[in-house]
Tab-separated table of C-alpha atoms in Angstrom:
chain	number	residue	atom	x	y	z
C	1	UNK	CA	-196.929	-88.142	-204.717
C	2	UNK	CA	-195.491	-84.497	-204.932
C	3	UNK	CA	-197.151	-82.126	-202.936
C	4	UNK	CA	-198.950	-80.345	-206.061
C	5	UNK	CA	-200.730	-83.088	-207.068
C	6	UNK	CA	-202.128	-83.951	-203.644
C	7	UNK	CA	-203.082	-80.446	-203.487
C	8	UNK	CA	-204.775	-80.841	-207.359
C	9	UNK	CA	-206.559	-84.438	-205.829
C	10	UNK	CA	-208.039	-82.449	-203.229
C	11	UNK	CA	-208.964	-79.564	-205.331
C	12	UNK	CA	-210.844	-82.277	-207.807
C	13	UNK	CA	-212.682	-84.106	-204.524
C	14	UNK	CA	-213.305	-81.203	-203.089
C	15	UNK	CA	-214.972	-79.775	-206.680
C	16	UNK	CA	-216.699	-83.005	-207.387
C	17	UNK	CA	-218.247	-82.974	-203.783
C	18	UNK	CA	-220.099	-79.791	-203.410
C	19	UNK	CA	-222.421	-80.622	-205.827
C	20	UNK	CA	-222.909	-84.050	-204.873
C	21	UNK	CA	-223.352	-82.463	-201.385
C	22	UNK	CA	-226.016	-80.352	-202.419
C	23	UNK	CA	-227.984	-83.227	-203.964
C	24	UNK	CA	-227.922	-85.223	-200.907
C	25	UNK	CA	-230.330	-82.221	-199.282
C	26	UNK	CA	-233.194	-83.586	-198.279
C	27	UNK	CA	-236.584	-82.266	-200.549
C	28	UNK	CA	-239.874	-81.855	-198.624
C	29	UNK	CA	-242.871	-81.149	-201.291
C	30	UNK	CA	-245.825	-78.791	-200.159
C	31	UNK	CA	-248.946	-78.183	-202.283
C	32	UNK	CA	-250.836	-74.853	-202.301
C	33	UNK	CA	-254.700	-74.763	-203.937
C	34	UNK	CA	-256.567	-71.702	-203.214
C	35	UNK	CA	-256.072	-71.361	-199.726
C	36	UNK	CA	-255.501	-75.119	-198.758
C	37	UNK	CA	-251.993	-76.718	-197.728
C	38	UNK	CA	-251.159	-80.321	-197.839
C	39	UNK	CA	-249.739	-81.518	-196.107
C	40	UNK	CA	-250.642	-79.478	-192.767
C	41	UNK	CA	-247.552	-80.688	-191.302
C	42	UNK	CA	-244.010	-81.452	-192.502
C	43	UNK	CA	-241.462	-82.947	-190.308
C	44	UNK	CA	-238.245	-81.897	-191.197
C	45	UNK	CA	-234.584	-82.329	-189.957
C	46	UNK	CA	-233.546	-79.911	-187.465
C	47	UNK	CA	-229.949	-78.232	-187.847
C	48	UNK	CA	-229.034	-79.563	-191.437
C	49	UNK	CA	-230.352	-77.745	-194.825
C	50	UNK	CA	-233.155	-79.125	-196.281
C	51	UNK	CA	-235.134	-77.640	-199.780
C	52	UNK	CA	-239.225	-76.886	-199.848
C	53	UNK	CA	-240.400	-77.973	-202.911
C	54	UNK	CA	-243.684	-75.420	-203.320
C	55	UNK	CA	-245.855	-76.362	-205.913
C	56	UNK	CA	-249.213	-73.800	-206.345
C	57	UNK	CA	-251.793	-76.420	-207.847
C	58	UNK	CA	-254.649	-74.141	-207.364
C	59	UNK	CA	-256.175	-71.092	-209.596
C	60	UNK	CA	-255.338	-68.848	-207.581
C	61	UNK	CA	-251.822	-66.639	-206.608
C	62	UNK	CA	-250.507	-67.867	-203.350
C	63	UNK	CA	-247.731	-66.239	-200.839
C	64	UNK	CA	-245.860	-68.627	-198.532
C	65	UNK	CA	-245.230	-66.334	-195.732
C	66	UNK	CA	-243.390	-67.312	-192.626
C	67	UNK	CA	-242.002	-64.682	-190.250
C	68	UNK	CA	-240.311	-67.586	-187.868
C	69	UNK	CA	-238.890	-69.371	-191.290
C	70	UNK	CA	-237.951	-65.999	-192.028
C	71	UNK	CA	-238.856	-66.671	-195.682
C	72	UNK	CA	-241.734	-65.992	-197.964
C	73	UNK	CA	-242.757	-66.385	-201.492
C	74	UNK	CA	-244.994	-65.954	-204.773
C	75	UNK	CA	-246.585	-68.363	-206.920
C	76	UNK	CA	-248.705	-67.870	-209.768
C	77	UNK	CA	-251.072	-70.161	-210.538
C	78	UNK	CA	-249.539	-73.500	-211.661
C	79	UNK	CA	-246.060	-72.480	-210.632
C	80	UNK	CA	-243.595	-74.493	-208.811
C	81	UNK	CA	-240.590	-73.123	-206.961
C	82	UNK	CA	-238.193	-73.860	-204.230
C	83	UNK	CA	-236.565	-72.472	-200.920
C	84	UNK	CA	-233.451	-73.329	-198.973
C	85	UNK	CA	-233.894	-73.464	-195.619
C	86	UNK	CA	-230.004	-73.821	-193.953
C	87	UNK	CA	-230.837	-74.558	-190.439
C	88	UNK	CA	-233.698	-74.705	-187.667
C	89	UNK	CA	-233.248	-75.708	-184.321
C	90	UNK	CA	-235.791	-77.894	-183.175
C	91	UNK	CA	-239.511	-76.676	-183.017
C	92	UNK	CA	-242.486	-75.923	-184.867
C	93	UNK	CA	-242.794	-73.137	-187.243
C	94	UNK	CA	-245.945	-72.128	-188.586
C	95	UNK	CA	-246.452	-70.544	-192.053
C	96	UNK	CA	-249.296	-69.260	-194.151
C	97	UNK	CA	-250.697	-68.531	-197.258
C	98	UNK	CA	-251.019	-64.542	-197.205
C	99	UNK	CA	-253.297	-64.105	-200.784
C	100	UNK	CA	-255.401	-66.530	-198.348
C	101	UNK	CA	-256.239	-64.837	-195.459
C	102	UNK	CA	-258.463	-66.811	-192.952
C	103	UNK	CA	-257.328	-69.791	-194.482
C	104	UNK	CA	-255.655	-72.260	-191.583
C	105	UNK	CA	-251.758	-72.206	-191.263
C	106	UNK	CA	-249.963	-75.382	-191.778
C	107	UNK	CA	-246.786	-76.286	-189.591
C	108	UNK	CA	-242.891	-77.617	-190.050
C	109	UNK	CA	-241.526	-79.204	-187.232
C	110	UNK	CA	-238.006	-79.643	-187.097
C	111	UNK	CA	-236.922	-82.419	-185.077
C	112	UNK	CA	-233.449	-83.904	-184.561
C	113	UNK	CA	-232.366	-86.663	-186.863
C	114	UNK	CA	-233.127	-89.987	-185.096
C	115	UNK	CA	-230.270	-91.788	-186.882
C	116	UNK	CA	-226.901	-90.293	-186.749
E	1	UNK	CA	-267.875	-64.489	-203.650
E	2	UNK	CA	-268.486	-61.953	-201.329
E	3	UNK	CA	-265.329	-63.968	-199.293
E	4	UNK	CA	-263.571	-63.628	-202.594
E	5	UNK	CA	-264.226	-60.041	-202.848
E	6	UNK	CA	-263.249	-59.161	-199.904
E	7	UNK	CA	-260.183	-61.134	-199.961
E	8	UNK	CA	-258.502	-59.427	-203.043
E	9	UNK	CA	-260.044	-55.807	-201.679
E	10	UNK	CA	-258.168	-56.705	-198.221
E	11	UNK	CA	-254.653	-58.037	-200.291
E	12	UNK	CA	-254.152	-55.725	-202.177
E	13	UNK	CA	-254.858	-52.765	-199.741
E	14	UNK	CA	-252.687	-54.806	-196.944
E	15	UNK	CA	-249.800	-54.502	-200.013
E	16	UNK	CA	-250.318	-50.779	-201.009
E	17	UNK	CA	-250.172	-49.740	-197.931
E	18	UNK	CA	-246.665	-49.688	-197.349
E	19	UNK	CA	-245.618	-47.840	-200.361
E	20	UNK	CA	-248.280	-45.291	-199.885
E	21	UNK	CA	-247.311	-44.289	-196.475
E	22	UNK	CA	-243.955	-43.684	-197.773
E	23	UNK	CA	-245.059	-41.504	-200.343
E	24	UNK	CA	-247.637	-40.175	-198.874
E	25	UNK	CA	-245.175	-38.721	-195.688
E	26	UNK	CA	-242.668	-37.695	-198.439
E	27	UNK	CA	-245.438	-35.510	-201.003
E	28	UNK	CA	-246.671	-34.147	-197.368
E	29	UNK	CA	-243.431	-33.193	-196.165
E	30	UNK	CA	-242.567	-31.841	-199.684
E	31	UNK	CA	-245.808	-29.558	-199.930
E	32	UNK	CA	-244.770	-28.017	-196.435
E	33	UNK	CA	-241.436	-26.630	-198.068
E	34	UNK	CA	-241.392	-23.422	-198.347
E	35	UNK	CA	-239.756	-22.751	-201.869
E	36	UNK	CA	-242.789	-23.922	-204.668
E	37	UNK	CA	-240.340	-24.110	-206.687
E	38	UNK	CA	-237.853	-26.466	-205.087
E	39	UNK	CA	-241.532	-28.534	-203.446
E	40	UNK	CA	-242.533	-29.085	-207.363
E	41	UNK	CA	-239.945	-30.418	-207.875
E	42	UNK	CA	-238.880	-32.471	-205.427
E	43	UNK	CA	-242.568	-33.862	-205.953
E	44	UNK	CA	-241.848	-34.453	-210.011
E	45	UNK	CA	-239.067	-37.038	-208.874
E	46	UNK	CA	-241.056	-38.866	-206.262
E	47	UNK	CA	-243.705	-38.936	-208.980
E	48	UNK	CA	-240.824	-40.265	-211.340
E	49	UNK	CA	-239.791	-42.973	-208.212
E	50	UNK	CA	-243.148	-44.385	-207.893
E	51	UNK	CA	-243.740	-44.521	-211.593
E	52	UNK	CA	-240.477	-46.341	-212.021
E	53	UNK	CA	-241.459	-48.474	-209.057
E	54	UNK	CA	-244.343	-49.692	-211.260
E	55	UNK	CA	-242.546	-50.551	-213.973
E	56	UNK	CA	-239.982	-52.547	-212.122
E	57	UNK	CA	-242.842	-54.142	-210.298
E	58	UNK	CA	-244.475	-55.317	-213.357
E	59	UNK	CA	-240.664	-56.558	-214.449
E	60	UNK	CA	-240.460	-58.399	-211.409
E	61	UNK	CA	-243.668	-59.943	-211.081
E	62	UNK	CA	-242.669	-61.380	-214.672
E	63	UNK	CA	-239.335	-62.577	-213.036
E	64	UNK	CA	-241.770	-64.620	-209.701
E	65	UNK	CA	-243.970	-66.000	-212.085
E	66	UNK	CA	-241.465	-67.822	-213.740
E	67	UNK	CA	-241.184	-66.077	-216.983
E	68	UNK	CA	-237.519	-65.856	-216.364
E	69	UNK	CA	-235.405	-67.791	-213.536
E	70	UNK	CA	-233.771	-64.011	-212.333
E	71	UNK	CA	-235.141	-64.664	-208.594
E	72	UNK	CA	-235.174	-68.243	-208.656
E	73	UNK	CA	-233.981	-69.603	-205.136
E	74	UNK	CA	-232.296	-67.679	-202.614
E	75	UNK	CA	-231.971	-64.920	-205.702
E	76	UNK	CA	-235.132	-63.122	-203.830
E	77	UNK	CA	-233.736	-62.993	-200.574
E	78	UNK	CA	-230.505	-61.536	-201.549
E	79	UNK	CA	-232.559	-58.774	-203.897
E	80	UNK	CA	-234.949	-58.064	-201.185
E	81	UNK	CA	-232.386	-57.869	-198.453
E	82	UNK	CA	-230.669	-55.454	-200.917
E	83	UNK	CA	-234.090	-53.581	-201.917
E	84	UNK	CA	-235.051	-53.631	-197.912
E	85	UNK	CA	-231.974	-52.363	-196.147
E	86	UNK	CA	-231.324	-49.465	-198.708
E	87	UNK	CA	-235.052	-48.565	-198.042
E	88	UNK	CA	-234.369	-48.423	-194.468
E	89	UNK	CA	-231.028	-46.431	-194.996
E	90	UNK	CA	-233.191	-43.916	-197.470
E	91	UNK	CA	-235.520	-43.476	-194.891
E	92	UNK	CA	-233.726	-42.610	-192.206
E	93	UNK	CA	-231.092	-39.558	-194.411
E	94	UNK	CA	-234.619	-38.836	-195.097
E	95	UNK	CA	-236.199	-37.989	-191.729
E	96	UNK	CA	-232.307	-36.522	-190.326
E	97	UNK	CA	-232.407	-34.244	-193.871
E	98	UNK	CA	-235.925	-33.045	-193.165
E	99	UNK	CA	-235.535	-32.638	-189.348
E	100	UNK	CA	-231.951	-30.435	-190.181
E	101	UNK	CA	-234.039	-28.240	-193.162
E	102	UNK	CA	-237.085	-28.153	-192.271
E	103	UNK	CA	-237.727	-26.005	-189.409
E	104	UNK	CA	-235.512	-23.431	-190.296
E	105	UNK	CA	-236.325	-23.536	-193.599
E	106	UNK	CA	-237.918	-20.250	-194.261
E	107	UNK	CA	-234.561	-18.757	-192.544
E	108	UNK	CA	-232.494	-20.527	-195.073
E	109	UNK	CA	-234.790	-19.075	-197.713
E	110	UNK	CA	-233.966	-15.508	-196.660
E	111	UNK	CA	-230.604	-15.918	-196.532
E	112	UNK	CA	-230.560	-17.418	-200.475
E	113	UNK	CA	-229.170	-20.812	-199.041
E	114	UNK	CA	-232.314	-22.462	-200.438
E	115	UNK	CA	-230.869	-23.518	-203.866
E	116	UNK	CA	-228.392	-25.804	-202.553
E	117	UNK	CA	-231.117	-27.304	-200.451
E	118	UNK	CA	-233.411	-27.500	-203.177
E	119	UNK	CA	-231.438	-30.071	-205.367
E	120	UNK	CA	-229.492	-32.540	-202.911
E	121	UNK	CA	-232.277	-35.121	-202.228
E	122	UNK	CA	-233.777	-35.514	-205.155
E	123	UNK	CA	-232.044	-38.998	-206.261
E	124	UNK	CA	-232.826	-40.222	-202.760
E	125	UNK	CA	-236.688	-39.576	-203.229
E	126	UNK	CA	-237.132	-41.170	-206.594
E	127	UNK	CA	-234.937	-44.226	-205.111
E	128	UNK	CA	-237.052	-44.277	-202.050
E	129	UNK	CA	-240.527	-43.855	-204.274
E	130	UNK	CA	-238.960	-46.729	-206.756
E	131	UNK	CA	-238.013	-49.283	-204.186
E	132	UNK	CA	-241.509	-48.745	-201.721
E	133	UNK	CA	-243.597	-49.138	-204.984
E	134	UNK	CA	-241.709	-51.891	-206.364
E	135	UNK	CA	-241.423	-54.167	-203.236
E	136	UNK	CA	-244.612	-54.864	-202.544
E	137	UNK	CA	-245.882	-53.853	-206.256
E	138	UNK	CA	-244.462	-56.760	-207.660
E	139	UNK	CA	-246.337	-58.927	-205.381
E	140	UNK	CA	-249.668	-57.387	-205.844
E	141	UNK	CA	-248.974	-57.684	-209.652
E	142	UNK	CA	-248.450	-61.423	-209.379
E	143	UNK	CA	-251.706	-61.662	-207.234
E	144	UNK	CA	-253.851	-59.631	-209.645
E	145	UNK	CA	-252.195	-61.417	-212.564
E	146	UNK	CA	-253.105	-64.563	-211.182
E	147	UNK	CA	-256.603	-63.555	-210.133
E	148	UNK	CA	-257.411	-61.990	-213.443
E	149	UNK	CA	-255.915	-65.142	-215.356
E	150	UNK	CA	-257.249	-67.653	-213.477
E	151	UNK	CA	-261.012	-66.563	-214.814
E	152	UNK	CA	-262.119	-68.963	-211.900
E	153	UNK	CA	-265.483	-68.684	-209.953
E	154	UNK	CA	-265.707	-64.706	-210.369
E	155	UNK	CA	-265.463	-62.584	-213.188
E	156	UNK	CA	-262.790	-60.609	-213.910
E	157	UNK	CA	-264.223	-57.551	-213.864
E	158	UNK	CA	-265.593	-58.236	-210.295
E	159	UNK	CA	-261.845	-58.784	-209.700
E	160	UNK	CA	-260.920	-55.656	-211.193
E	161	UNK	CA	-263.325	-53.490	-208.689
E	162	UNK	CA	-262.706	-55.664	-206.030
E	163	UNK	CA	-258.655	-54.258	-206.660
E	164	UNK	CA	-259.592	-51.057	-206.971
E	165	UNK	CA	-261.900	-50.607	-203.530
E	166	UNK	CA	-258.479	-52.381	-201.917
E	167	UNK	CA	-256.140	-49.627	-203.450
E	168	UNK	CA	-258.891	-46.569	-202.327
E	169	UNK	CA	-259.088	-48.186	-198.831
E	170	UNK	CA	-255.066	-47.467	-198.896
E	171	UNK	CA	-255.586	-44.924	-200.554
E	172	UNK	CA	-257.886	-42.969	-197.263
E	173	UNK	CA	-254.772	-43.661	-195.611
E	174	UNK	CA	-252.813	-41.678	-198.160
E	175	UNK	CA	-255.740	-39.036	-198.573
E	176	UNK	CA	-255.318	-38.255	-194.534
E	177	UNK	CA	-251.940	-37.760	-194.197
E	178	UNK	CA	-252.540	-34.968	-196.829
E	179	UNK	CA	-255.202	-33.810	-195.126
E	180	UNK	CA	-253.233	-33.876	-191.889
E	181	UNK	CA	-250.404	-32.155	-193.459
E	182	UNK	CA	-252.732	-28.812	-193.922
E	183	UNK	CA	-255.046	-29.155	-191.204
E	184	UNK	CA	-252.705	-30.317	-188.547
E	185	UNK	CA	-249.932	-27.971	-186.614
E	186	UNK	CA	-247.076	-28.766	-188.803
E	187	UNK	CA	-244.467	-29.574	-185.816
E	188	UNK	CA	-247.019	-31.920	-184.225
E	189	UNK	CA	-247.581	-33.223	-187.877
E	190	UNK	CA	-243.661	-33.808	-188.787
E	191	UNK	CA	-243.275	-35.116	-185.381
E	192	UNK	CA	-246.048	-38.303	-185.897
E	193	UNK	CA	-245.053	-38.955	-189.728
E	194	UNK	CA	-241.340	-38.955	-188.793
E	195	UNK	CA	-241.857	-41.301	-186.110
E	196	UNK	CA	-244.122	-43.928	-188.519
E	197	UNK	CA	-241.722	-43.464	-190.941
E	198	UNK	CA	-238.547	-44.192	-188.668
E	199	UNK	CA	-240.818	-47.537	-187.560
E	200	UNK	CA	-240.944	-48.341	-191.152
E	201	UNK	CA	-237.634	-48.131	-191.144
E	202	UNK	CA	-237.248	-50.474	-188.600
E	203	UNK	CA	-239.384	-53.231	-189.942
E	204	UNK	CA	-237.706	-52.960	-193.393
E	205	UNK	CA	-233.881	-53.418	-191.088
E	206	UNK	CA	-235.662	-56.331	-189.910
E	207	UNK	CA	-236.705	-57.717	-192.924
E	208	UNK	CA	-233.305	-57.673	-194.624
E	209	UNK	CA	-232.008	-59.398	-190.992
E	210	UNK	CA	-234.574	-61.744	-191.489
E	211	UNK	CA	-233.333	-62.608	-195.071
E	212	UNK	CA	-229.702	-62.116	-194.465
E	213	UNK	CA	-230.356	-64.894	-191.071
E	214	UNK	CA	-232.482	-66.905	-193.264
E	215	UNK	CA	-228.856	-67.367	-195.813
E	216	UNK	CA	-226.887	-67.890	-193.083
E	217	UNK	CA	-225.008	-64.836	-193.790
E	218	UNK	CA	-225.585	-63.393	-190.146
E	219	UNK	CA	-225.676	-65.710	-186.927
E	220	UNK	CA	-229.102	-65.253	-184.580
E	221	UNK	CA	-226.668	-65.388	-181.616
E	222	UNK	CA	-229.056	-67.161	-179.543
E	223	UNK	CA	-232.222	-69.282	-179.482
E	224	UNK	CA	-235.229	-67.233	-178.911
E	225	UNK	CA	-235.252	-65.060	-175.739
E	226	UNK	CA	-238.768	-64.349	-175.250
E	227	UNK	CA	-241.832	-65.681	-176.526
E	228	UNK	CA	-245.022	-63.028	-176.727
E	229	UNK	CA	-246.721	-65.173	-179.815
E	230	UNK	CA	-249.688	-65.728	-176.921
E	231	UNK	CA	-250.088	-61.888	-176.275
E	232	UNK	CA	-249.551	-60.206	-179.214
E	233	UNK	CA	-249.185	-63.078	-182.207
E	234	UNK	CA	-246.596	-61.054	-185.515
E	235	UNK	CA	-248.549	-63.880	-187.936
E	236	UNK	CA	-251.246	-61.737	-188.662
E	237	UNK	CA	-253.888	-59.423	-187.069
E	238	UNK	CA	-252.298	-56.596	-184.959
E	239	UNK	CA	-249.308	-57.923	-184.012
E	240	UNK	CA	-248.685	-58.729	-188.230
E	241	UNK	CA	-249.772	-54.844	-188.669
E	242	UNK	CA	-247.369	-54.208	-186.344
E	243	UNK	CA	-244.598	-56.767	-187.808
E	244	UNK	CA	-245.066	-55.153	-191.345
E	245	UNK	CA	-245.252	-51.149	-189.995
E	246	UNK	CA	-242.430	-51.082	-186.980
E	247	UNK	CA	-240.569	-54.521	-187.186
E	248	UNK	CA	-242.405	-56.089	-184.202
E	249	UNK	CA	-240.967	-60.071	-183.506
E	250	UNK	CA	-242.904	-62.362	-181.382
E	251	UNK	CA	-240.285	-64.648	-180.618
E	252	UNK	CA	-236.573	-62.726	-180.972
E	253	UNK	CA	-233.661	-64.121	-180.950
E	254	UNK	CA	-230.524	-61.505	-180.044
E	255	UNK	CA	-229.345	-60.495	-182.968
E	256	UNK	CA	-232.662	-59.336	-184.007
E	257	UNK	CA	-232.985	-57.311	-180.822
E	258	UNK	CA	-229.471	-55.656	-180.724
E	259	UNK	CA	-229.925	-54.965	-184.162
E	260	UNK	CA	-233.674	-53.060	-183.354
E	261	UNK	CA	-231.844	-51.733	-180.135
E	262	UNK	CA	-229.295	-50.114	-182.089
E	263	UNK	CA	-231.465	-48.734	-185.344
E	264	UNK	CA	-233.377	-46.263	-182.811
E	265	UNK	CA	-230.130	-45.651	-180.961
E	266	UNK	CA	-228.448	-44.220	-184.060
E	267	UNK	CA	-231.590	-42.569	-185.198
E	268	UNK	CA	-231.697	-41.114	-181.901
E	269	UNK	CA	-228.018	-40.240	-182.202
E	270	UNK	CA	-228.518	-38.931	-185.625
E	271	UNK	CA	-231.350	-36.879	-184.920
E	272	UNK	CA	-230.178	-35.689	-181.638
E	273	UNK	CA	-226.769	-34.312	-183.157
E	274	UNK	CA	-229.042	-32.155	-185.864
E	275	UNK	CA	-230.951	-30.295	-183.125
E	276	UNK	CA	-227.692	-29.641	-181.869
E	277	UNK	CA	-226.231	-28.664	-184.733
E	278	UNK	CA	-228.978	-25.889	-185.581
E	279	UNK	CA	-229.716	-23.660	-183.529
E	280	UNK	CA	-225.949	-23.039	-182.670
E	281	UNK	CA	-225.708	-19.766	-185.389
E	282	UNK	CA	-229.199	-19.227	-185.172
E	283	UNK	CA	-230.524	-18.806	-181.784
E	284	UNK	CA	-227.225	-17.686	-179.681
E	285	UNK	CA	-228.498	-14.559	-177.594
């Protein structure tokens, strides 16, 4: 095979696997209503990209707001959105809902993947 | 409801805040100049930055609630670790421009240097106004949005007061520092606004770290070296007061603190170098 076209196979796998790569990112689903989270704690993979589904089922605005996740976020009522997380080293991380203040934190822990 | 009022009274002052200590400290520091002419002015365009700030905040509060997919994703963190950092870098031209002008300002005046004083910062105070307003703006737009919308348990007028006794609890805050600005020496005065404004700057650096850590753009360099969540906790209460206001971290890793180490190094630098540079005409026996 000449050189080129090795090059132009690797150029196609390589194409044809990011996406498929960003698929395979595990999606962890938390639900927001006025002030409540469920689930209180998420277990998540430690030191591999994951997504946070956040879904705000309740009638109010809420904020996730995590200083350690270094993230935070708006929803309107009834609006679902996500965040990438690229990488945690193992731990707990708490985050809140800041419209909701008072209301109890929930936690992700990030634990190392079992299987390899 | 009383839980409910006091929750949207306590948000939405917690999210003013910021934006009125900025321009608060700026319309303070502009009143003390000594040209009215060049002070009006300069106080039009922060007047023209904070309504601009509103307008974008209302634009962007569209864009969170999903009316258009603009900041879906990572989208926000890359435009707030744009709108943060430049904030930060505003603030801090702004405290070396004032410390280099303002003293000697009435000097300047005499000599008929004033005018090219008078119109060099003007884009920098609108930008600064726009981007405090328009931060946190947007977010308190979503939350009364979604308050007012979601005609729940209370109604909306209820909502609507509740707002408005958040924004005039801010707004004492704002009210002071004018106050202060008259009543106080002015050098002790400059000296205490300077320094909350320089933290400000600090925590808005550390918010665009944050983000720009959070993408994987910048490495954290290390796990976390200390751990001071037990004394002083940044989630919330004091130690989130002073998270939001100076850029405190309960749990840093080093990249976070070389980055704080060396924000009030060059501020130091930066400030230190004007003071030098002054009085070098001016006061030589």
């Amino acid at each position: 095979m000449p050189v080129s076209m090795r090059l132009a196979a690797i150029l196609l796998g390589a194409v044809l696997a990011v996406p498929a790569r960003a698929g395979e990112d595990p999606v962890f689903v938390i639900e927001f209503a006025d002030g409540a989270i469920t689930p209180q704690a998420v277990e998540v993979p430690a030191g591999r990209p994951f997504k946070l589904e956040l879904r705000n089922t309740g009638a109010s605005p809420v904020e996730f707001e995590s200083l350690e996740l270094r993230k935070e976020k708006v929803l309107g009522p009834g609006v679902t959105s996500f965040i990438v997380i690229r990488r945690l080293a193992p731990g707990e991380y708490r985050f809140f809902d800041d419209f909701h203040p008072g209301s109890a934190p929930a936690l992700l822990i990030a634990r190392e993947d079992a299987s390899p | 409801m009383t839980g409910l009022f006091s929750q949207v009274a306590f948000v939405v002052g917690r999210e003013s805040m910021e934006a009125l200590l900025v321009v608060g400290i700026l319309n303070a520091w502009l009143g003390h100049h000594a040209d009215r002419e060049a002070a009006a002015a300069g106080q039009r365009w922060l007047l023209l930055g904070v309504a601009a700030g509103l307008a974008g905040s209302v634009l962007l509060a569209g864009a969170l609630l999903g009316f258009s997919s603009l900041l879906e994703g990572e989208r926000e963190d890359w435009f707030q670790i744009a709108a943060a950092a430049v904030a930060a870098l505003l603030i801090v031209q702004m405290a070396v421009w004032m410390q280099a002008h303002g003293p000697g300002l009435k000097r300047e005046l005499e000599r008929g240097a004033a005018q090219a004083l008078g119109d060099r910062n003007w884009w920098g105070l609108f930008l600064l106004a726009a981007i405090a307003v328009m931060r946190e703006g947007s977010e308190t737009v979503v939350f009364l949005y979604g308050i007012l919308a979601a005609a729940g348990p209370v109604h909306p007028a209820v909502s609507l007061a509740a707002a408005t006794t958040g924004l005039a609890c801010a707004g004492l805050l704002y009210w002071l520092l004018q106050l202060g600005a008259r009543r106080m020496a002015w050098a002790v005065f400059f000296r205490a606004t300077q320094a909350l404004l320089l933290a400000l700057g600090a925590a808005l650096l550390m918010t665009a770290l944050d983000r720009a850590i959070g993408l994987d753009l910048v490495p954290a360099l290390s796990p976390p070296l200390w751990d001071t969540s037990r004394l002083l906790d940044d989630g919330g209460g004091v130690g989130g007061l002073l998270a939001a206001l100076a850029g405190y971290r309960a749990r840093p890793e080093l990249m976070p603190v070389l980055v704080y180490a060396a924000y009030w190094a060059a501020v130091a630098w930066l400030l230190g170098s004007g003071r030098r540079r002054r009085p070098a005409g001016a006061d030589l026996p």
